[in-house]
């Protein structure tokens, strides 16, 4: 089990149980125009990672970004988790299969011609019956273009699946309205 941010980690596996990559959702970057990328996991069958709120045990992925000067990040958006109950009634929130964490990147208003390097160090507890800490160093480069008309969507199937898997949130107003008796 993984408890509260630490794990009884076994020796690193000969092959990783989680393959991690950065997936761009646009073919290029325009100065001052936000764009999305995904941190894509491909987990071995039976293995999982933890959600942003891991529950009674575990730890969510830690992502350390390396972006060019002037670039900023939005919040990482996680897909909806699955509830997992381990022996001892330890309840955790997990992600299985091919989860994609979405993040919006905000480039500065002034951007020189060339390429934009985007890199991240992703540290994850990948668990089955025991947990392994895996580290992936991932990167991609996107060209800088002058106008939004030059940017085309990329990896639309991955982006669409990632957006559909985000948690559904109900409006607080709608919930409050449902508490009133009908007229």
PDB file of C-alpha atoms in Angstrom:
ATOM      1  CA  UNK A   1       0.000   0.000   0.000  1.00  0.00           C
ATOM      2  CA  UNK A   2       0.969   3.635  -0.345  1.00  0.00           C
ATOM      3  CA  UNK A   3       0.315   5.653   2.786  1.00  0.00           C
ATOM      4  CA  UNK A   4       0.100   9.424   3.023  1.00  0.00           C
ATOM      5  CA  UNK A   5       2.688  10.369   0.435  1.00  0.00           C
ATOM      6  CA  UNK A   6       5.221   7.610   1.020  1.00  0.00           C
ATOM      7  CA  UNK A   7       5.311   4.158  -0.408  1.00  0.00           C
ATOM      8  CA  UNK A   8       6.797   0.822   0.364  1.00  0.00           C
ATOM      9  CA  UNK A   9       8.516   0.938  -2.976  1.00  0.00           C
ATOM     10  CA  UNK A  10       9.986  -2.140  -4.495  1.00  0.00           C
ATOM     11  CA  UNK A  11      13.056  -2.026  -6.707  1.00  0.00           C
ATOM     12  CA  UNK A  12      12.358  -0.134  -9.923  1.00  0.00           C
ATOM     13  CA  UNK A  13      10.719  -2.383 -12.510  1.00  0.00           C
ATOM     14  CA  UNK A  14      12.673  -3.557 -15.551  1.00  0.00           C
ATOM     15  CA  UNK A  15       9.984  -1.861 -17.626  1.00  0.00           C
ATOM     16  CA  UNK A  16       7.842   0.976 -16.321  1.00  0.00           C
ATOM     17  CA  UNK A  17       4.262   0.212 -15.305  1.00  0.00           C
ATOM     18  CA  UNK A  18       3.266   3.712 -16.466  1.00  0.00           C
ATOM     19  CA  UNK A  19       4.383   5.179 -19.755  1.00  0.00           C
ATOM     20  CA  UNK A  20       4.057   8.961 -19.606  1.00  0.00           C
ATOM     21  CA  UNK A  21       4.109  11.452 -22.469  1.00  0.00           C
ATOM     22  CA  UNK A  22       3.243  15.084 -23.170  1.00  0.00           C
ATOM     23  CA  UNK A  23       0.550  15.438 -25.825  1.00  0.00           C
ATOM     24  CA  UNK A  24       0.022  18.795 -27.572  1.00  0.00           C
ATOM     25  CA  UNK A  25      -3.512  19.739 -28.600  1.00  0.00           C
ATOM     26  CA  UNK A  26      -2.347  22.374 -31.097  1.00  0.00           C
ATOM     27  CA  UNK A  27       0.272  22.282 -33.843  1.00  0.00           C
ATOM     28  CA  UNK A  28       1.901  25.580 -32.845  1.00  0.00           C
ATOM     29  CA  UNK A  29       2.052  28.424 -30.324  1.00  0.00           C
ATOM     30  CA  UNK A  30       0.940  32.034 -30.871  1.00  0.00           C
ATOM     31  CA  UNK A  31       2.236  34.812 -28.577  1.00  0.00           C
ATOM     32  CA  UNK A  32      -0.308  35.653 -25.883  1.00  0.00           C
ATOM     33  CA  UNK A  33      -2.720  32.831 -26.845  1.00  0.00           C
ATOM     34  CA  UNK A  34      -3.248  30.000 -24.317  1.00  0.00           C
ATOM     35  CA  UNK A  35      -2.971  26.392 -25.478  1.00  0.00           C
ATOM     36  CA  UNK A  36      -3.518  23.004 -23.862  1.00  0.00           C
ATOM     37  CA  UNK A  37      -1.279  19.997 -23.417  1.00  0.00           C
ATOM     38  CA  UNK A  38      -2.000  16.672 -21.787  1.00  0.00           C
ATOM     39  CA  UNK A  39       0.117  14.551 -19.487  1.00  0.00           C
ATOM     40  CA  UNK A  40      -0.858  11.161 -20.858  1.00  0.00           C
ATOM     41  CA  UNK A  41      -0.462   7.945 -18.907  1.00  0.00           C
ATOM     42  CA  UNK A  42      -0.574   4.473 -20.384  1.00  0.00           C
ATOM     43  CA  UNK A  43      -0.833   2.162 -17.383  1.00  0.00           C
ATOM     44  CA  UNK A  44      -0.230  -1.565 -17.449  1.00  0.00           C
ATOM     45  CA  UNK A  45      -3.403  -3.611 -16.803  1.00  0.00           C
ATOM     46  CA  UNK A  46      -4.136  -3.869 -13.064  1.00  0.00           C
ATOM     47  CA  UNK A  47      -1.959  -0.852 -12.177  1.00  0.00           C
ATOM     48  CA  UNK A  48      -3.176   2.583 -11.121  1.00  0.00           C
ATOM     49  CA  UNK A  49      -2.036   6.059 -10.114  1.00  0.00           C
ATOM     50  CA  UNK A  50      -3.702   8.359  -7.610  1.00  0.00           C
ATOM     51  CA  UNK A  51      -6.090  11.226  -8.203  1.00  0.00           C
ATOM     52  CA  UNK A  52      -5.402  14.815  -7.041  1.00  0.00           C
ATOM     53  CA  UNK A  53      -7.091  13.947  -3.707  1.00  0.00           C
ATOM     54  CA  UNK A  54      -5.750  10.452  -3.160  1.00  0.00           C
ATOM     55  CA  UNK A  55      -7.943   9.598  -0.175  1.00  0.00           C
ATOM     56  CA  UNK A  56      -6.757   7.605   2.851  1.00  0.00           C
ATOM     57  CA  UNK A  57      -3.429   6.662   1.261  1.00  0.00           C
ATOM     58  CA  UNK A  58      -1.253   7.314  -1.747  1.00  0.00           C
ATOM     59  CA  UNK A  59      -0.069  10.492  -3.361  1.00  0.00           C
ATOM     60  CA  UNK A  60      -1.066  12.230  -6.595  1.00  0.00           C
ATOM     61  CA  UNK A  61       1.453  12.697  -9.399  1.00  0.00           C
ATOM     62  CA  UNK A  62       3.969  15.471  -8.852  1.00  0.00           C
ATOM     63  CA  UNK A  63       4.679  17.470 -12.003  1.00  0.00           C
ATOM     64  CA  UNK A  64       7.622  19.865 -12.127  1.00  0.00           C
ATOM     65  CA  UNK A  65       7.363  21.951 -15.286  1.00  0.00           C
ATOM     66  CA  UNK A  66      10.238  23.523 -17.191  1.00  0.00           C
ATOM     67  CA  UNK A  67       8.897  26.287 -19.422  1.00  0.00           C
ATOM     68  CA  UNK A  68      10.533  29.191 -21.224  1.00  0.00           C
ATOM     69  CA  UNK A  69      10.662  32.512 -19.374  1.00  0.00           C
ATOM     70  CA  UNK A  70       7.336  34.343 -19.254  1.00  0.00           C
ATOM     71  CA  UNK A  71       5.172  31.228 -19.658  1.00  0.00           C
ATOM     72  CA  UNK A  72       2.678  30.372 -16.908  1.00  0.00           C
ATOM     73  CA  UNK A  73       0.448  27.387 -16.169  1.00  0.00           C
ATOM     74  CA  UNK A  74      -3.197  26.911 -15.322  1.00  0.00           C
ATOM     75  CA  UNK A  75      -4.328  24.305 -12.798  1.00  0.00           C
ATOM     76  CA  UNK A  76      -3.908  20.674 -13.728  1.00  0.00           C
ATOM     77  CA  UNK A  77      -7.309  19.109 -14.438  1.00  0.00           C
ATOM     78  CA  UNK A  78      -7.667  15.441 -13.513  1.00  0.00           C
ATOM     79  CA  UNK A  79     -10.149  12.937 -14.926  1.00  0.00           C
ATOM     80  CA  UNK A  80     -12.869  11.694 -12.577  1.00  0.00           C
ATOM     81  CA  UNK A  81     -11.416   9.031 -10.241  1.00  0.00           C
ATOM     82  CA  UNK A  82     -12.612   5.567  -9.330  1.00  0.00           C
ATOM     83  CA  UNK A  83     -13.121   4.640  -5.667  1.00  0.00           C
ATOM     84  CA  UNK A  84     -10.767   1.848  -4.564  1.00  0.00           C
ATOM     85  CA  UNK A  85     -11.116  -0.019  -1.264  1.00  0.00           C
ATOM     86  CA  UNK A  86      -8.023  -1.861  -0.008  1.00  0.00           C
ATOM     87  CA  UNK A  87      -7.843  -4.348   2.882  1.00  0.00           C
ATOM     88  CA  UNK A  88      -8.425  -2.546   6.173  1.00  0.00           C
ATOM     89  CA  UNK A  89     -11.096  -0.355   4.529  1.00  0.00           C
ATOM     90  CA  UNK A  90      -8.502   2.036   3.144  1.00  0.00           C
ATOM     91  CA  UNK A  91     -10.377   4.121   0.590  1.00  0.00           C
ATOM     92  CA  UNK A  92      -8.426   5.793  -2.200  1.00  0.00           C
ATOM     93  CA  UNK A  93      -9.249   7.648  -5.406  1.00  0.00           C
ATOM     94  CA  UNK A  94      -7.455   6.125  -8.357  1.00  0.00           C
ATOM     95  CA  UNK A  95      -6.983   6.461 -12.106  1.00  0.00           C
ATOM     96  CA  UNK A  96      -6.554   3.398 -14.334  1.00  0.00           C
ATOM     97  CA  UNK A  97      -6.060   2.713 -18.027  1.00  0.00           C
ATOM     98  CA  UNK A  98      -5.006   5.779 -20.018  1.00  0.00           C
ATOM     99  CA  UNK A  99      -5.790   8.867 -17.933  1.00  0.00           C
ATOM    100  CA  UNK A 100      -4.833  12.268 -19.334  1.00  0.00           C
ATOM    101  CA  UNK A 101      -4.189  15.241 -17.052  1.00  0.00           C
ATOM    102  CA  UNK A 102      -5.022  18.499 -18.847  1.00  0.00           C
ATOM    103  CA  UNK A 103      -3.190  21.786 -18.357  1.00  0.00           C
ATOM    104  CA  UNK A 104      -3.462  25.158 -20.062  1.00  0.00           C
ATOM    105  CA  UNK A 105      -0.209  26.968 -20.802  1.00  0.00           C
ATOM    106  CA  UNK A 106      -0.177  30.746 -21.149  1.00  0.00           C
ATOM    107  CA  UNK A 107       2.621  32.143 -23.349  1.00  0.00           C
ATOM    108  CA  UNK A 108       3.788  35.746 -22.974  1.00  0.00           C
ATOM    109  CA  UNK A 109       2.550  38.452 -25.357  1.00  0.00           C
ATOM    110  CA  UNK A 110       6.036  38.761 -26.882  1.00  0.00           C
ATOM    111  CA  UNK A 111       7.496  35.577 -28.259  1.00  0.00           C
ATOM    112  CA  UNK A 112      10.502  35.283 -30.546  1.00  0.00           C
ATOM    113  CA  UNK A 113      10.358  33.116 -33.658  1.00  0.00           C
ATOM    114  CA  UNK A 114      11.570  29.551 -33.246  1.00  0.00           C
ATOM    115  CA  UNK A 115      10.425  26.664 -31.101  1.00  0.00           C
ATOM    116  CA  UNK A 116       8.936  26.531 -27.620  1.00  0.00           C
ATOM    117  CA  UNK A 117      10.392  23.718 -25.499  1.00  0.00           C
ATOM    118  CA  UNK A 118       8.004  22.319 -22.889  1.00  0.00           C
ATOM    119  CA  UNK A 119       9.360  19.777 -20.426  1.00  0.00           C
ATOM    120  CA  UNK A 120       8.183  18.164 -17.222  1.00  0.00           C
ATOM    121  CA  UNK A 121       9.468  15.768 -14.599  1.00  0.00           C
ATOM    122  CA  UNK A 122       6.530  13.557 -13.602  1.00  0.00           C
ATOM    123  CA  UNK A 123       6.860  11.544 -10.381  1.00  0.00           C
ATOM    124  CA  UNK A 124       4.083   9.019  -9.806  1.00  0.00           C
ATOM    125  CA  UNK A 125       3.243   6.257  -7.368  1.00  0.00           C
ATOM    126  CA  UNK A 126       2.121   3.433  -9.629  1.00  0.00           C
ATOM    127  CA  UNK A 127       0.385   0.707  -7.666  1.00  0.00           C
ATOM    128  CA  UNK A 128      -1.010  -2.798  -8.019  1.00  0.00           C
ATOM    129  CA  UNK A 129      -0.567  -4.876  -4.844  1.00  0.00           C
ATOM    130  CA  UNK A 130       2.467  -2.730  -4.015  1.00  0.00           C
ATOM    131  CA  UNK A 131       3.561   0.717  -5.100  1.00  0.00           C
ATOM    132  CA  UNK A 132       6.478   1.727  -7.251  1.00  0.00           C
ATOM    133  CA  UNK A 133       7.717   5.279  -7.568  1.00  0.00           C
ATOM    134  CA  UNK A 134       8.295   6.009 -11.228  1.00  0.00           C
ATOM    135  CA  UNK A 135       9.905   9.106 -12.692  1.00  0.00           C
ATOM    136  CA  UNK A 136       9.350  10.206 -16.280  1.00  0.00           C
ATOM    137  CA  UNK A 137      11.136  13.102 -17.943  1.00  0.00           C
ATOM    138  CA  UNK A 138       8.948  14.179 -20.844  1.00  0.00           C
ATOM    139  CA  UNK A 139       9.215  16.968 -23.369  1.00  0.00           C
ATOM    140  CA  UNK A 140       7.907  18.370 -26.596  1.00  0.00           C
ATOM    141  CA  UNK A 141       8.669  21.323 -28.859  1.00  0.00           C
ATOM    142  CA  UNK A 142       6.126  23.449 -30.680  1.00  0.00           C
ATOM    143  CA  UNK A 143       6.882  26.025 -33.373  1.00  0.00           C
ATOM    144  CA  UNK A 144       5.960  29.672 -32.820  1.00  0.00           C
ATOM    145  CA  UNK A 145       3.682  31.096 -35.523  1.00  0.00           C
ATOM    146  CA  UNK A 146       2.482  34.648 -36.153  1.00  0.00           C
ATOM    147  CA  UNK A 147      -1.303  34.139 -36.134  1.00  0.00           C
ATOM    148  CA  UNK A 148      -4.003  31.838 -34.783  1.00  0.00           C
ATOM    149  CA  UNK A 149      -5.050  30.991 -38.370  1.00  0.00           C
ATOM    150  CA  UNK A 150      -1.784  29.042 -38.701  1.00  0.00           C
ATOM    151  CA  UNK A 151      -2.575  26.827 -35.691  1.00  0.00           C
ATOM    152  CA  UNK A 152      -4.386  23.538 -36.307  1.00  0.00           C
ATOM    153  CA  UNK A 153      -5.860  21.189 -33.702  1.00  0.00           C
ATOM    154  CA  UNK A 154      -3.719  18.168 -32.825  1.00  0.00           C
ATOM    155  CA  UNK A 155      -4.464  14.849 -31.105  1.00  0.00           C
ATOM    156  CA  UNK A 156      -8.185  15.671 -31.054  1.00  0.00           C
ATOM    157  CA  UNK A 157      -9.169  12.108 -30.102  1.00  0.00           C
ATOM    158  CA  UNK A 158      -6.996  12.210 -26.957  1.00  0.00           C
ATOM    159  CA  UNK A 159      -8.223  15.714 -26.038  1.00  0.00           C
ATOM    160  CA  UNK A 160     -11.878  14.805 -26.573  1.00  0.00           C
ATOM    161  CA  UNK A 161     -11.567  11.669 -24.434  1.00  0.00           C
ATOM    162  CA  UNK A 162      -9.732  13.649 -21.721  1.00  0.00           C
ATOM    163  CA  UNK A 163     -12.407  16.356 -21.640  1.00  0.00           C
ATOM    164  CA  UNK A 164     -15.221  13.786 -21.440  1.00  0.00           C
ATOM    165  CA  UNK A 165     -13.491  12.121 -18.485  1.00  0.00           C
ATOM    166  CA  UNK A 166     -13.316  15.301 -16.374  1.00  0.00           C
ATOM    167  CA  UNK A 167     -15.508  15.278 -13.242  1.00  0.00           C
ATOM    168  CA  UNK A 168     -18.994  16.603 -13.842  1.00  0.00           C
ATOM    169  CA  UNK A 169     -19.830  19.488 -11.542  1.00  0.00           C
ATOM    170  CA  UNK A 170     -23.341  20.634 -10.808  1.00  0.00           C
ATOM    171  CA  UNK A 171     -24.042  24.294 -10.339  1.00  0.00           C
ATOM    172  CA  UNK A 172     -24.393  25.388  -6.679  1.00  0.00           C
ATOM    173  CA  UNK A 173     -27.420  27.450  -7.714  1.00  0.00           C
ATOM    174  CA  UNK A 174     -29.096  24.427  -9.295  1.00  0.00           C
ATOM    175  CA  UNK A 175     -28.453  22.357  -6.145  1.00  0.00           C
ATOM    176  CA  UNK A 176     -29.843  25.108  -3.929  1.00  0.00           C
ATOM    177  CA  UNK A 177     -32.895  25.509  -6.168  1.00  0.00           C
ATOM    178  CA  UNK A 178     -33.611  21.789  -5.916  1.00  0.00           C
ATOM    179  CA  UNK A 179     -33.952  22.168  -2.135  1.00  0.00           C
ATOM    180  CA  UNK A 180     -36.995  24.451  -2.436  1.00  0.00           C
ATOM    181  CA  UNK A 181     -40.477  22.921  -2.503  1.00  0.00           C
ATOM    182  CA  UNK A 182     -42.387  23.349  -5.766  1.00  0.00           C
ATOM    183  CA  UNK A 183     -44.917  26.236  -5.983  1.00  0.00           C
TER     184      UNK A 183
END
